[in-house]
Short mmCIF file of C-alpha atoms in Angstrom, two decimals:
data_model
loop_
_atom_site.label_atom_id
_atom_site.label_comp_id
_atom_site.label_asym_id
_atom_site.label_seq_id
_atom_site.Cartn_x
_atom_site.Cartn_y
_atom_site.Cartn_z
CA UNK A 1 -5.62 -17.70 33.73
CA UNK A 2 -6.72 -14.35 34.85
CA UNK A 3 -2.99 -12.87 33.81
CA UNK A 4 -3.54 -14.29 30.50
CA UNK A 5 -6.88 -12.89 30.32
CA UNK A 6 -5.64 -9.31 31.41
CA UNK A 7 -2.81 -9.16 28.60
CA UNK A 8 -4.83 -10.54 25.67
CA UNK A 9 -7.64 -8.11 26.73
CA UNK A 10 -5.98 -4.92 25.07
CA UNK A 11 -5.14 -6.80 21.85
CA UNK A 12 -9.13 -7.94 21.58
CA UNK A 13 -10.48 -4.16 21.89
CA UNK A 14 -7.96 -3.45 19.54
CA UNK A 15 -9.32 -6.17 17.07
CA UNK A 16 -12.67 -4.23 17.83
CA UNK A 17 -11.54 -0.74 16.18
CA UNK A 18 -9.43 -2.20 13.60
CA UNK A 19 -12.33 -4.39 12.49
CA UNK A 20 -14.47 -1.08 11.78
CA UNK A 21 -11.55 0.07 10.06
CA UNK A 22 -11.69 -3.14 7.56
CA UNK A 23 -15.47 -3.04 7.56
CA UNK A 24 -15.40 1.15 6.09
CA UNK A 25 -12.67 0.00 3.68
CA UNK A 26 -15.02 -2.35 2.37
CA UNK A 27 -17.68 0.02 1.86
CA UNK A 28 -17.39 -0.65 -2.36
CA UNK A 29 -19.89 1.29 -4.12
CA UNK A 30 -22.43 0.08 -2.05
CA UNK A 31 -24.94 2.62 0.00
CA UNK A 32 -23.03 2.99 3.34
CA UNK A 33 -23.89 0.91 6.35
CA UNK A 34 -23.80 2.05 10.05
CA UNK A 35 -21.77 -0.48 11.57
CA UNK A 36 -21.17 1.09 15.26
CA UNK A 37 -23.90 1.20 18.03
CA UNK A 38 -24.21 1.93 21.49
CA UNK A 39 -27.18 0.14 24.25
CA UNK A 40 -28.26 0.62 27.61
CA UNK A 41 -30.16 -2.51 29.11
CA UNK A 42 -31.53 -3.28 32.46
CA UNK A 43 -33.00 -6.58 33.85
CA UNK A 44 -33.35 -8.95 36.43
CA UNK A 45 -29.95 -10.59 38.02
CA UNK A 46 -30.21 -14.35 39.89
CA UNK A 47 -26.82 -16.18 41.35
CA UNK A 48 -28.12 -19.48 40.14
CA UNK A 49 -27.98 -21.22 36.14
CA UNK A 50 -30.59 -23.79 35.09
CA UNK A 51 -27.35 -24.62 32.65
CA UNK A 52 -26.32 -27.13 35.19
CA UNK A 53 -23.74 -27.24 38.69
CA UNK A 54 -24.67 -27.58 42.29
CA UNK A 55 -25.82 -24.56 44.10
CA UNK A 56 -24.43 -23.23 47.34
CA UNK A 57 -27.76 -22.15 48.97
CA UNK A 58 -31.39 -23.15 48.40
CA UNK A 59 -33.14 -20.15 47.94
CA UNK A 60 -32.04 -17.02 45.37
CA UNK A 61 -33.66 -13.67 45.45
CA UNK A 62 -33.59 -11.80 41.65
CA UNK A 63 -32.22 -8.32 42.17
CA UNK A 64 -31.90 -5.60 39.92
CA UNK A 65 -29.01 -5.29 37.03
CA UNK A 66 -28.35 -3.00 34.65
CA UNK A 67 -25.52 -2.69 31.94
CA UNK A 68 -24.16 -0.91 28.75
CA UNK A 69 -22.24 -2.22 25.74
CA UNK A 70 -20.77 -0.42 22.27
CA UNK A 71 -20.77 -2.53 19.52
CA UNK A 72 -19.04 -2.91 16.07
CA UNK A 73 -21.28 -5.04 13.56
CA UNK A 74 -18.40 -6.54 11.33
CA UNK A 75 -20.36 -8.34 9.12
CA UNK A 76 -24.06 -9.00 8.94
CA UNK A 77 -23.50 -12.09 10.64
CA UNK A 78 -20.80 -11.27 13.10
CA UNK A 79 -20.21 -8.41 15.55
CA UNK A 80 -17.51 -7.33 18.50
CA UNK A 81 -19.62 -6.07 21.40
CA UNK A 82 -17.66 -4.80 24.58
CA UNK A 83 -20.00 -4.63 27.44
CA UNK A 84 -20.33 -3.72 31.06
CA UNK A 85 -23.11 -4.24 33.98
CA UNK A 86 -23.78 -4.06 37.49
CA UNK A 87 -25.99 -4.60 40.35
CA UNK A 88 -26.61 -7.23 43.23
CA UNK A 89 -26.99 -10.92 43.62
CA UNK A 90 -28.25 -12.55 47.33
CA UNK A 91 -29.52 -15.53 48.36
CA UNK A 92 -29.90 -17.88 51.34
CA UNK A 93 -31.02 -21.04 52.97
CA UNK A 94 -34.49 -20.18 54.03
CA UNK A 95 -35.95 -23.03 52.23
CA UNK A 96 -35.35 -26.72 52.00
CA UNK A 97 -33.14 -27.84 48.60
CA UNK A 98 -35.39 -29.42 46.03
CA UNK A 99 -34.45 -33.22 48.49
CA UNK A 100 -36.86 -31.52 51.08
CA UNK A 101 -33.52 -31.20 53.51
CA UNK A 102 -32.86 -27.61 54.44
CA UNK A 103 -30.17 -25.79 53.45
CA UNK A 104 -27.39 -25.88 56.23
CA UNK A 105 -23.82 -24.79 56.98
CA UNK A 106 -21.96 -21.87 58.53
CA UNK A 107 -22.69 -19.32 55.90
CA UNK A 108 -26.72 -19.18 56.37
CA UNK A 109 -27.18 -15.76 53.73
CA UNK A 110 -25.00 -13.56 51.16
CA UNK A 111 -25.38 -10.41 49.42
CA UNK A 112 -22.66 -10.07 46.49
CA UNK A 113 -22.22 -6.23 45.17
CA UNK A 114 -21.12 -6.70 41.47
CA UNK A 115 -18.59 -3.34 41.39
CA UNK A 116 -17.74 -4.03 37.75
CA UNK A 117 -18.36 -6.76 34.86
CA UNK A 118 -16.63 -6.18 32.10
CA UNK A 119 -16.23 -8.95 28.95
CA UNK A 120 -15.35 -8.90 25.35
CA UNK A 121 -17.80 -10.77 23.23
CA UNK A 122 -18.64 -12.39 20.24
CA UNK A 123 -21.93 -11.86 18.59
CA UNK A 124 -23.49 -13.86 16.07
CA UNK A 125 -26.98 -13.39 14.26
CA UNK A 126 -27.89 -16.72 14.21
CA UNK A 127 -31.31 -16.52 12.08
CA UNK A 128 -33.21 -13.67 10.51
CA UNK A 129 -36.73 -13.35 9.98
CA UNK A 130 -36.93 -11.84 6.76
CA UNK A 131 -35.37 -13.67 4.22
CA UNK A 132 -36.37 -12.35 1.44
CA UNK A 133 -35.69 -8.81 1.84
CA UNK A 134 -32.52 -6.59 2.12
CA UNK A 135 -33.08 -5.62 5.29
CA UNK A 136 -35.02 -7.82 8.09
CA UNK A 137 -36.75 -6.55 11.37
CA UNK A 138 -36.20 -8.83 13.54
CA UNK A 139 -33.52 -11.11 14.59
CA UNK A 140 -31.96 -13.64 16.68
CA UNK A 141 -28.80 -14.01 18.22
CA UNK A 142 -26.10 -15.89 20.30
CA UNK A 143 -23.07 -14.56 22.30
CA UNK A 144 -20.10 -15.86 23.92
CA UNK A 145 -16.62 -14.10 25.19
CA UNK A 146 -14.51 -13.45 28.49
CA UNK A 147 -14.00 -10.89 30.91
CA UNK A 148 -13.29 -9.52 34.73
CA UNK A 149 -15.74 -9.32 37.45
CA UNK A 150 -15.08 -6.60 40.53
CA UNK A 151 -17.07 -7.81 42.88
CA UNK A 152 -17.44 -7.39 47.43
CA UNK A 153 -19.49 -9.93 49.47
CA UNK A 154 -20.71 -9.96 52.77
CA UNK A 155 -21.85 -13.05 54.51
CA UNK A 156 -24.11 -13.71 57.63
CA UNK A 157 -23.65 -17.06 59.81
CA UNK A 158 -27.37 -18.24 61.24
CA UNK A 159 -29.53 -15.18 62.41
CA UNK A 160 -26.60 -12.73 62.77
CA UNK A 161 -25.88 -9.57 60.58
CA UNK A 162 -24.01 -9.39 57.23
CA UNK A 163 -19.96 -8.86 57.52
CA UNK A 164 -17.57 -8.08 54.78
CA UNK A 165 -16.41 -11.33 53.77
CA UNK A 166 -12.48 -11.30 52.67
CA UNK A 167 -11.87 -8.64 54.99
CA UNK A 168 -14.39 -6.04 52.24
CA UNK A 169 -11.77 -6.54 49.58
CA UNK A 170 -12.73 -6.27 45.90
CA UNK A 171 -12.30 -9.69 44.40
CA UNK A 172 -11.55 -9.93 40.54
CA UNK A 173 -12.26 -13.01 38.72
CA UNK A 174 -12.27 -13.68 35.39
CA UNK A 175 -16.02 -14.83 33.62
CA UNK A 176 -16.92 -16.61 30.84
CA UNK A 177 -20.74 -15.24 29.66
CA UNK A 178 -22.58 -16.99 27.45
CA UNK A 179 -25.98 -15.53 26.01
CA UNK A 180 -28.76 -15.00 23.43
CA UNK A 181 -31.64 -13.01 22.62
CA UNK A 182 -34.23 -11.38 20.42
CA UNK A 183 -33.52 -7.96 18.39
CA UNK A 184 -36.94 -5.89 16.96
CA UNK A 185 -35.80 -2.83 15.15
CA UNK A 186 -37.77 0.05 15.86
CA UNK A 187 -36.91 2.43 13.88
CA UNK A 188 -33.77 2.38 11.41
CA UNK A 189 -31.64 4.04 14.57
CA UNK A 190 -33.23 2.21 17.19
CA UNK A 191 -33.34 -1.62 18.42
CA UNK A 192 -35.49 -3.39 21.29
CA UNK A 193 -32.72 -5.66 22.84
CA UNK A 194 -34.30 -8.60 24.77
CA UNK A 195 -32.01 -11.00 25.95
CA UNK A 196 -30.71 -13.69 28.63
CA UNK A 197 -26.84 -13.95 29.57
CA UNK A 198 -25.47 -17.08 31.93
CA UNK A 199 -22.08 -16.00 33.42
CA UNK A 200 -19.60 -18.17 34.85
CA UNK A 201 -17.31 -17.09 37.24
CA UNK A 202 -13.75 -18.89 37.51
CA UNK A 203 -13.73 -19.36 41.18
CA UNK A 204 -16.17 -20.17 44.29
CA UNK A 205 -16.20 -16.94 46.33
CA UNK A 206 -19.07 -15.14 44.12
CA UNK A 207 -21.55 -16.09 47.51
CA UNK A 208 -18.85 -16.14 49.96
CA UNK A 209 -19.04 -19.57 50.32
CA UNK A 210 -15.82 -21.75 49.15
CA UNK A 211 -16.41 -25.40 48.70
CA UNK A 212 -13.62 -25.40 45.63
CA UNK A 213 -15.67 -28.12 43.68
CA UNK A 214 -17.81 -25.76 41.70
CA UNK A 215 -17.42 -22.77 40.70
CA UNK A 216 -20.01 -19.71 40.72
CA UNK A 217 -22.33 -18.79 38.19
CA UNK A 218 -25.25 -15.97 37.58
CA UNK A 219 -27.54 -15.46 34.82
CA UNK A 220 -29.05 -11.98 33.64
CA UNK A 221 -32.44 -11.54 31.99
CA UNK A 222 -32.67 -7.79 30.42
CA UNK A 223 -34.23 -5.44 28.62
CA UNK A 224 -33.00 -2.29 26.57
CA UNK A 225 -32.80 -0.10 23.97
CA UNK A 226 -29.44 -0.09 21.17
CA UNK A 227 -29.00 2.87 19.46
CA UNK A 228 -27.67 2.97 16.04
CA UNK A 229 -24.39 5.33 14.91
CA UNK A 230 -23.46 7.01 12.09
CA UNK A 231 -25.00 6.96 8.27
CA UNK A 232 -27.19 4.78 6.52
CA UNK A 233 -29.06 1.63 7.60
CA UNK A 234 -27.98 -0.73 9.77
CA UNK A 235 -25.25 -3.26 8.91
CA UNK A 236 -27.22 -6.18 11.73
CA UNK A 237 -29.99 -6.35 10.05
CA UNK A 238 -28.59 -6.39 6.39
CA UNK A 239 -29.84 -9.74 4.30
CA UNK A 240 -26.98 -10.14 2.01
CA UNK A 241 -28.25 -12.85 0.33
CA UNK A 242 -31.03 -10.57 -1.14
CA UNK A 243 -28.97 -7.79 -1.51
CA UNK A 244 -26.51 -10.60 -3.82
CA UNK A 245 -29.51 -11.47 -5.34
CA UNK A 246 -30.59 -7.65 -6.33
CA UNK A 247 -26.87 -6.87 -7.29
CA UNK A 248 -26.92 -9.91 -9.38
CA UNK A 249 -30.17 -9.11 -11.42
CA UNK A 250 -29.06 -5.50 -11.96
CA UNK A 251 -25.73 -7.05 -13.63
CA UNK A 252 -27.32 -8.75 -15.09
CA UNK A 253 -29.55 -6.09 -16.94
CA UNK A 254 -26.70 -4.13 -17.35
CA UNK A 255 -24.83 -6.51 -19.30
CA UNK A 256 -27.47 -7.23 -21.59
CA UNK A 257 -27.61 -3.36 -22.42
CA UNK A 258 -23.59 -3.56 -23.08
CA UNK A 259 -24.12 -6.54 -25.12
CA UNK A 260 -26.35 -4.58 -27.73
CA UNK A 261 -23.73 -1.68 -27.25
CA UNK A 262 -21.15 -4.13 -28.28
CA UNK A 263 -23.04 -5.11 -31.07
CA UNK A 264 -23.72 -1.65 -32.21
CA UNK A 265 -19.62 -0.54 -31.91
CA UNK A 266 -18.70 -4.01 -33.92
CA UNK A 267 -21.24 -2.72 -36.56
CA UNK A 268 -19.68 0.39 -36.74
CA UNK A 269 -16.18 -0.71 -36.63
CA UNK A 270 -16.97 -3.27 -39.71
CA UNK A 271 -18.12 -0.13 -41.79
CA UNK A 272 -15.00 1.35 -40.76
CA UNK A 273 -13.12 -1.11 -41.49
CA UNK A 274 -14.73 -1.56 -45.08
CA UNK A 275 -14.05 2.04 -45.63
CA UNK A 276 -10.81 2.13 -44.33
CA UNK A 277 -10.00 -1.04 -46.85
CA UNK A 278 -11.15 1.03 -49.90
CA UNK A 279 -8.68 4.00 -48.65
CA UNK A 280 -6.02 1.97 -48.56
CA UNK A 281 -6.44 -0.51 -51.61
CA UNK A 282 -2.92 -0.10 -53.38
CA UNK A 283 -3.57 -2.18 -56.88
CA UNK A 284 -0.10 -1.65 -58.17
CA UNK A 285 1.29 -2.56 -54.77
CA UNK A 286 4.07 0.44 -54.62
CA UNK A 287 2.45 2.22 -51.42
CA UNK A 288 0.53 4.60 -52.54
CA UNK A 289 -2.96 4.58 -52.30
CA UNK A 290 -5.34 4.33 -55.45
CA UNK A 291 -6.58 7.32 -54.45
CA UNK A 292 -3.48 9.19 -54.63
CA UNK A 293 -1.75 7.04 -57.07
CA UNK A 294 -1.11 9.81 -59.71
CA UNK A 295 0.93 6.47 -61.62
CA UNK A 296 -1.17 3.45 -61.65
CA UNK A 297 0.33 0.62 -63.04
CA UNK A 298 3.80 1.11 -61.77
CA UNK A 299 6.02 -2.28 -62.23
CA UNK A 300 6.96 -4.06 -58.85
CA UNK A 301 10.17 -3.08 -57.07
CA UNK A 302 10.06 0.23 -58.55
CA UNK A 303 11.17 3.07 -55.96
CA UNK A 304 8.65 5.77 -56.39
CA UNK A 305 7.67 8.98 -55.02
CA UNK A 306 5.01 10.24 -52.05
CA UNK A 307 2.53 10.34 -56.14
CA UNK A 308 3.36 6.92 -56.83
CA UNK A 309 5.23 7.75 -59.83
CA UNK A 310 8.77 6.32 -60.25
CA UNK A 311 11.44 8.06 -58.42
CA UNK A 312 14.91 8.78 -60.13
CA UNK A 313 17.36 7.80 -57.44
CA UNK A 314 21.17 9.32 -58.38
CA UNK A 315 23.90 7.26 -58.58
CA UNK A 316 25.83 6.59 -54.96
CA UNK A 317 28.99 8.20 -54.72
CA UNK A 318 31.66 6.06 -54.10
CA UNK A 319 34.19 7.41 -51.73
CA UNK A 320 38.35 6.17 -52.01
CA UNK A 321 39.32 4.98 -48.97
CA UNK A 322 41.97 6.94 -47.31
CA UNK A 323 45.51 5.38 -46.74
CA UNK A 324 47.58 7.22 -44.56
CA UNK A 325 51.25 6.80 -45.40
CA UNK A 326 54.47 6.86 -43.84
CA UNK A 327 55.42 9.51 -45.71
CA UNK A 328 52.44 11.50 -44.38
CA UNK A 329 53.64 9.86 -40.90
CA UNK A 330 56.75 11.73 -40.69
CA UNK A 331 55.84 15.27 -42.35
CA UNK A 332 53.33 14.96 -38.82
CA UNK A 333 56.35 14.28 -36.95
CA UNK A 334 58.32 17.12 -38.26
CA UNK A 335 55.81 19.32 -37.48
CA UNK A 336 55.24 17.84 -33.50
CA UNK A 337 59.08 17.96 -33.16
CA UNK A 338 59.45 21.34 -34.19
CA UNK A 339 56.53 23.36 -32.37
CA UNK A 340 57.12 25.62 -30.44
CA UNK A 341 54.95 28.42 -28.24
CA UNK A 342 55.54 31.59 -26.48
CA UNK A 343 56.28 30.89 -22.43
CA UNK A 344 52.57 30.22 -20.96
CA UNK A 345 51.05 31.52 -24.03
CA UNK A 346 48.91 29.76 -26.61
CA UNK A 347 51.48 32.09 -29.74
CA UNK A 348 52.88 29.57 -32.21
CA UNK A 349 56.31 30.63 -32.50
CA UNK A 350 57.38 31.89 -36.10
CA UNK A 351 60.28 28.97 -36.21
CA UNK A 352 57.64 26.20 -36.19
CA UNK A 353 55.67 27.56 -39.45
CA UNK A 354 57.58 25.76 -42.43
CA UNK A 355 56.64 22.38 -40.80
CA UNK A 356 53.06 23.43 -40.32
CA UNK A 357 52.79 24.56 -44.16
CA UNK A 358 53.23 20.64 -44.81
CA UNK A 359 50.56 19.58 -42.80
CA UNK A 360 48.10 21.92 -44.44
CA UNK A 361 49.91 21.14 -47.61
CA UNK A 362 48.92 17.18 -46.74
CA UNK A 363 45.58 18.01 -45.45
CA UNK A 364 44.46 19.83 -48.62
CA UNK A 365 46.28 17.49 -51.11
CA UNK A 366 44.67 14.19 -49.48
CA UNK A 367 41.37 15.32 -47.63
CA UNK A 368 42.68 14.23 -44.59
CA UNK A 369 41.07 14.69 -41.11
CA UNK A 370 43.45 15.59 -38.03
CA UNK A 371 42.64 15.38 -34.58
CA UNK A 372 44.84 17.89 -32.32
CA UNK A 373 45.68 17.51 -28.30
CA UNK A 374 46.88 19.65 -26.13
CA UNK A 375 48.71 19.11 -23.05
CA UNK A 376 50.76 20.69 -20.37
CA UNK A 377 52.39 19.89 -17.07
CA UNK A 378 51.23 20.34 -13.54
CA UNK A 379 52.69 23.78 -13.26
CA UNK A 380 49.65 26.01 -12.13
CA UNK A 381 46.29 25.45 -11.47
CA UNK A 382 44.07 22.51 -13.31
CA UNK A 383 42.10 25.33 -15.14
CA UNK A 384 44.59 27.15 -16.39
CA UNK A 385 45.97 24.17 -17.91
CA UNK A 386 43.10 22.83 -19.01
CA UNK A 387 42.77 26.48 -20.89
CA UNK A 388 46.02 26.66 -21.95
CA UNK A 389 45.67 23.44 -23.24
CA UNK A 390 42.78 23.86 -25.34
CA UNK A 391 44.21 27.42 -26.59
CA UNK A 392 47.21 25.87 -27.86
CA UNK A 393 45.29 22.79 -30.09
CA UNK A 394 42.67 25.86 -30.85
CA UNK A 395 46.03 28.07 -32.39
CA UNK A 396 47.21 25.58 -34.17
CA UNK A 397 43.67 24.74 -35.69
CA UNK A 398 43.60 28.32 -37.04
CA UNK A 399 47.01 28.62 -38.44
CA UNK A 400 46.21 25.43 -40.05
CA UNK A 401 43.17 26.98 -41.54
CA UNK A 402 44.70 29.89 -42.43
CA UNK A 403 46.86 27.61 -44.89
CA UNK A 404 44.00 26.13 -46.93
CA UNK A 405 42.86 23.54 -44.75
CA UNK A 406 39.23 22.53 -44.15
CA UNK A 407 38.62 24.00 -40.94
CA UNK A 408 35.61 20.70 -40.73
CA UNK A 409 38.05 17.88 -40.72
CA UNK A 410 40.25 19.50 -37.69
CA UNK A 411 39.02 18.72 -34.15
CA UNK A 412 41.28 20.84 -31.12
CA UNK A 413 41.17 19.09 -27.73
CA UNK A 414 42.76 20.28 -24.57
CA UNK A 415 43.04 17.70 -21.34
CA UNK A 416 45.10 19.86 -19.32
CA UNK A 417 47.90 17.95 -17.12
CA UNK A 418 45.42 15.20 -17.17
CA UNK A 419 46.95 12.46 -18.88
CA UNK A 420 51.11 13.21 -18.56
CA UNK A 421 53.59 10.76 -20.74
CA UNK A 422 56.57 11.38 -17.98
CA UNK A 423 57.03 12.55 -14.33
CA UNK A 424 56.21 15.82 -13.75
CA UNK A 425 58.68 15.74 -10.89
CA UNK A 426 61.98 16.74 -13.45
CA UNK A 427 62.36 19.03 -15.73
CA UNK A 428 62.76 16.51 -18.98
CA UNK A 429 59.57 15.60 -17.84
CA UNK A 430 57.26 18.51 -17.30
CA UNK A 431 58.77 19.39 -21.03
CA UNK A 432 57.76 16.40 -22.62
CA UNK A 433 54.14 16.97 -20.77
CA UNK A 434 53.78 20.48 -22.38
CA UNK A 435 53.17 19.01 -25.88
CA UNK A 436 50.20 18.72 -28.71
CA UNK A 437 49.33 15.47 -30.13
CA UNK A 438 48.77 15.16 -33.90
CA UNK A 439 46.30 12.49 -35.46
CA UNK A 440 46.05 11.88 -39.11
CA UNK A 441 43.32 10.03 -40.09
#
């Protein structure tokens, strides 16, 4: 139980930071809240509980404790406190049990040197003593958690002298503390803490005396001071029901002053809208405004102008459809078959005019539109082909113009050796590559 307890232990003061981390992203537009504090405490320590349990010896002596915690308020309600405390617990069996027999056995007196406590622990505010405010004075509270106890005991056997019991080895148990208490704020900074704390110990060797039916327990009445951190007022003592209430008559008041702004804007926006309808009134229903209707009256479906007077529309121009013949067909393939160009030049050799002069001849006569597309093989590098390419479709363009044609209706494309009609690998091949694609349309 103890191993359990040691490897849940870092995940719980984890919980305790990221919980303040939550709590200051919830800080809303509210007035901030100081959520962390710190206490020192000092009381009176007893190895016995009135909670219940048989006790080892018959008489206890109270001995002096003291302690420390840090705290993270959460909520108002609920808080994280980590504490610590030390001091000494002793007893013996000077007197008779409460049967009138005396107390008897080999271990006759104790004295039990609490090292370390340390525990993890919830704390709730159970009841507040202002209600009606926002902030209270004075509260009350419970707390419950887990922890390890460090603790050496030396025992004494009938008249003799303490010895180190366990050979003066620090024992480590794990404890279970269970508490209340009052809290009186002082000042907004600083708390009175009065409070009682029963601890139970998992094990019998807090007194150095191991019967293994019961285990140990000690309680711990204290006094101290807690000291609030950070800005603002104190989160603990926060009454959120009045602050609800407070937040809920303020909306309250400030919706009834943006209700009668609402009602003012709708006022305005009706006048608006009123003038707004009179800017727009169109009587004739053509578009235009009244107001800049310089043609009232206008008949419906008539097309009119930005002055709402009718608009004279021309007549549409009905284009003939062009038909591309065979005819037309082959005077293109004439011309393909029988272009030629200078070696690695973009020069339209003087040969391949005549067949050119029909194409313009056919562009001009028939408002055609061609589309040229040069090509070559892979010989050389892909830019120079792609230049050559475009050069060559470019050339013929020109001379094409040059002849009458409309320079508009002629698109020149090069692609380079990037789309070959044969293997570039022969000879026929690479010279049916090098070509320029004619498309009448």
């Amino acid at each position: 139980m103890k191993q359990r307890f040691l490897k849940c232990l870092p995940v719980a003061v984890a919980a305790l930071f990221i919980g303040g981390a939550a709590q200051a992203q919830d800080g809303g537009a509210r007035d901030p809240q100081s959520t962390w504090s710190i206490g020192l405490n000092a009381g009176v320590l007893a190895p016995i509980s009135p909670l219940g349990g048989k006790n080892d010896f018959s008489n206890y002596k109270s001995q002096l404790g003291y302690g420390l915690y840090i705290k993270k308020q959460i909520t108002p309600y609920f808080a994280l406190r980590l504490d610590g405390m030390r001091g000494k617990l002793k007893g013996d069996n000077s007197e008779a049990y409460k049967s009138g027999v005396p107390g008897s056995g080999p271990v006759s007196a104790f004295e039990t040197d609490l090292s370390y406590t340390g525990s993890l622990n919830a704390v709730v505010n159970v009841f507040s003593m202002d209600l009606f405010h926002k902030t209270s004075a004075v509260t009350l509270y419970a707390s419950g958690g887990a922890g390890l106890a460090g603790y050496k005991v030396q025992t004494a056997a009938g008249s003799g002298a303490l010895t180190d019991y366990a050979g003066g080895k620090t024992i480590s148990e794990l404890i279970v503390p269970v508490g209340m208490g009052f809290k009186f704020k002082l000042s907004e900074k600083v708390n009175l803490d009065l409070g009682w704390t029963v601890t139970f110990v998992d094990g019998d060797n807090l007194d150095g005396t191991y019967k293994g039916t019961n285990n140990d327990k000690y309680n711990y009445a204290y006094g101290g001071l807690e000291f609030a951190l950070g800005k603002g007022k104190q989160l603990a003592f926060s009454n959120p029901i009045a602050v609800t209430y407070d937040e809920a008559v303020q909306a309250k008041a400030t919706a009834n002053a943006l209700k009668g702004d609402l009602e003012a804007a709708k006022a305005d926006n009706a006048r608006l809208r009123s003038e707004m309808n009179d800017l727009l009134k169109d009587s004739d229903g053509d578009g235009v405004a009244d107001k800049l209707d310089k043609c009232p009256g206008t008949p419906a479906g008539t097309v009119v102008d930005g002055s709402g007077c009718p608009l004279k529309v021309p007549a549409p121009v009905i284009k003939e459809k062009v038909i591309v013949t065979e005819s037309d067909r082959r005077v293109v393939a004439d011309a393909i078959k029988n272009l030629e160009f200078d070696l690695g030049k973009s020069t339209i050799r003087a040969k391949s005019y005549p067949t050119l002069n029909k194409v313009a001849a056919l562009l001009v006569e028939k408002d055609f539109s061609l589309k040229l597309a040069g090509h070559t093989d892979n010989t050389g590098s892909a830019a120079l082909n792609m230049r050559l390419s475009k050069e060559r479709a470019e050339s013929i363009k020109a001379y094409l113009v040059s002849q009458g044609a409309n320079a508009s209706r002629i698109e020149a494309t090069g692609y380079g050796m990037n789309q070959p009609i044969a293997s570039n690998k022969t000879a026929a091949g690479r010279q049916q590559n090098r070509r320029v694609e004619f498309t009448l349309y």
